Coordinates of N, CA and C in Angstrom, one line a residue:
X1 N 98.3 88.7 105.9 CA 99.6 88.3 105.6 C 99.7 87.9 104.1
X2 N 100.8 88.3 103.5 CA 101.1 88.1 102.1 C 101.7 86.8 101.9
X3 N 101.2 86.0 101.0 CA 101.8 84.7 100.6 C 102.6 85.0 99.4
X4 N 103.9 84.7 99.5 CA 104.9 85.1 98.5 C 104.6 84.5 97.1
X5 N 104.0 83.3 97.1 CA 103.8 82.6 95.8 C 102.5 82.9 95.2
X6 N 101.6 83.6 95.9 CA 100.3 83.9 95.3 C 100.4 85.1 94.3
X7 N 99.4 85.1 93.4 CA 99.3 86.2 92.5 C 97.8 86.6 92.5
X8 N 97.4 87.3 93.5 CA 95.9 87.5 93.7 C 95.3 88.3 92.6
X9 N 96.0 89.2 91.9 CA 95.4 90.0 90.8 C 95.7 89.5 89.4
X10 N 96.4 88.4 89.3 CA 96.7 87.7 88.0 C 97.5 88.5 87.1
X11 N 98.4 89.3 87.6 CA 99.3 90.2 86.7 C 100.6 89.6 86.5
X12 N 100.9 88.4 86.8 CA 102.1 87.7 86.6 C 103.3 88.1 87.5
X13 N 103.0 89.0 88.5 CA 103.9 89.3 89.6 C 103.4 88.7 90.8
X14 N 104.2 88.0 91.6 CA 103.7 87.5 92.9 C 103.4 88.6 93.8
X15 N 102.5 88.3 94.8 CA 102.1 89.2 95.8 C 103.3 89.8 96.5
X16 N 104.3 88.9 96.8 CA 105.5 89.3 97.5 C 106.3 90.3 96.7
X17 N 106.4 90.1 95.3 CA 107.1 91.0 94.5 C 106.4 92.4 94.5
X18 N 105.1 92.3 94.4 CA 104.3 93.6 94.4 C 104.5 94.3 95.8
X19 N 104.5 93.6 96.9 CA 104.6 94.2 98.2 C 106.0 94.9 98.3
X20 N 107.0 94.2 97.8 CA 108.4 94.7 97.8 C 108.5 96.0 96.9
X21 N 107.8 96.0 95.8 CA 107.8 97.1 94.9 C 106.8 98.2 95.3
X22 N 106.1 98.0 96.4 CA 105.1 99.0 96.9 C 103.9 99.1 95.9
X23 N 103.6 98.0 95.3 CA 102.4 97.9 94.4 C 101.3 97.3 95.1
X24 N 100.1 97.4 94.6 CA 98.9 96.8 95.2 C 98.7 95.3 94.7
X25 N 98.9 94.3 95.5 CA 98.8 92.9 95.1 C 97.4 92.5 94.7
X26 N 96.4 93.4 94.9 CA 95.0 93.1 94.6 C 94.6 93.9 93.4
X27 N 95.5 94.6 92.7 CA 95.2 95.5 91.6 C 96.2 95.2 90.5
X28 N 95.8 94.8 89.3 CA 96.8 94.4 88.3 C 97.4 95.7 87.6
X29 N 96.9 96.9 87.9 CA 97.4 98.1 87.4 C 97.5 99.1 88.5
X30 N 98.4 98.9 89.4 CA 98.5 99.6 90.7 C 98.5 101.1 90.6
X31 N 99.1 101.6 89.5 CA 99.2 103.1 89.4 C 98.1 103.6 88.4
X32 N 97.2 102.8 87.9 CA 96.1 103.2 87.1 C 96.5 104.0 85.8
X33 N 97.7 103.6 85.2 CA 98.1 104.3 84.0 C 97.7 103.5 82.7
X34 N 97.0 102.4 82.9 CA 96.6 101.7 81.7 C 97.6 100.6 81.3
X35 N 98.7 100.5 82.0 CA 99.7 99.5 81.7 C 99.8 98.6 82.9
X36 N 99.5 97.3 82.7 CA 99.5 96.3 83.7 C 100.9 96.3 84.4
X37 N 100.8 96.0 85.7 CA 102.0 96.0 86.5 C 103.1 95.1 85.9
X38 N 102.8 93.9 85.4 CA 103.8 93.0 84.9 C 104.5 93.6 83.6
X39 N 103.7 94.4 82.9 CA 104.3 95.1 81.7 C 105.3 96.2 82.1
X40 N 105.1 96.8 83.2 CA 106.0 97.8 83.7 C 107.3 97.2 84.2
X41 N 107.2 95.9 84.6 CA 108.4 95.2 84.9 C 108.7 94.3 83.7
X42 N 109.0 94.9 82.6 CA 109.1 94.1 81.3 C 110.1 93.0 81.4
X43 N 111.2 93.1 82.1 CA 112.2 92.0 82.1 C 111.8 91.0 83.2
X44 N 110.7 91.2 83.9 CA 110.2 90.2 84.9 C 111.2 89.8 86.0
X45 N 112.0 90.8 86.4 CA 113.0 90.5 87.4 C 112.5 90.9 88.8
X46 N 111.3 91.4 88.9 CA 110.7 91.9 90.1 C 111.1 93.3 90.5
X47 N 111.9 93.9 89.7 CA 112.3 95.3 89.9 C 111.7 96.2 88.9
X48 N 111.0 97.2 89.3 CA 110.4 98.1 88.4 C 111.5 99.1 87.9
X49 N 111.9 98.8 86.6 CA 112.9 99.6 86.0 C 112.3 100.9 85.5
X50 N 113.2 101.9 85.5 CA 112.7 103.2 85.0 C 112.2 103.2 83.6
X51 N 112.8 102.4 82.7 CA 112.3 102.4 81.3 C 111.3 101.3 81.1
X52 N 111.1 100.4 82.0 CA 110.1 99.4 81.8 C 108.7 100.0 81.7
X53 N 107.9 99.5 80.8 CA 106.5 100.1 80.7 C 106.4 101.2 79.7
X54 N 107.5 101.7 79.2 CA 107.4 102.8 78.2 C 106.9 102.2 76.9
X55 N 106.0 102.8 76.3 CA 105.4 102.3 75.1 C 105.6 103.3 74.0
X56 N 106.2 102.9 72.9 CA 106.4 103.7 71.7 C 105.7 103.1 70.6
X57 N 104.8 103.8 69.9 CA 104.0 103.3 68.8 C 105.0 103.3 67.6
X58 N 105.0 102.1 66.9 CA 105.8 102.0 65.7 C 105.2 102.8 64.6
X59 N 106.0 103.5 63.8 CA 105.4 104.2 62.7 C 105.4 103.3 61.5
X60 N 104.4 103.6 60.6 CA 104.3 102.8 59.4 C 104.8 103.5 58.2
X61 N 106.1 103.8 58.2 CA 106.8 104.5 57.1 C 106.9 103.6 55.9

């Protein structure tokens, strides 16, 4: 049973949020793309936004 307040993988998303998003609450990078789950939900609203987690390197012009 998932405890909604627990964060078993330490990724700053609760297990309940991860369960709702179909993420693995025991893995801080559920899709193994090198971006932690909480970074992919950049606005931390519990909803994986399409643009959340996109990383663009800043140029040094």
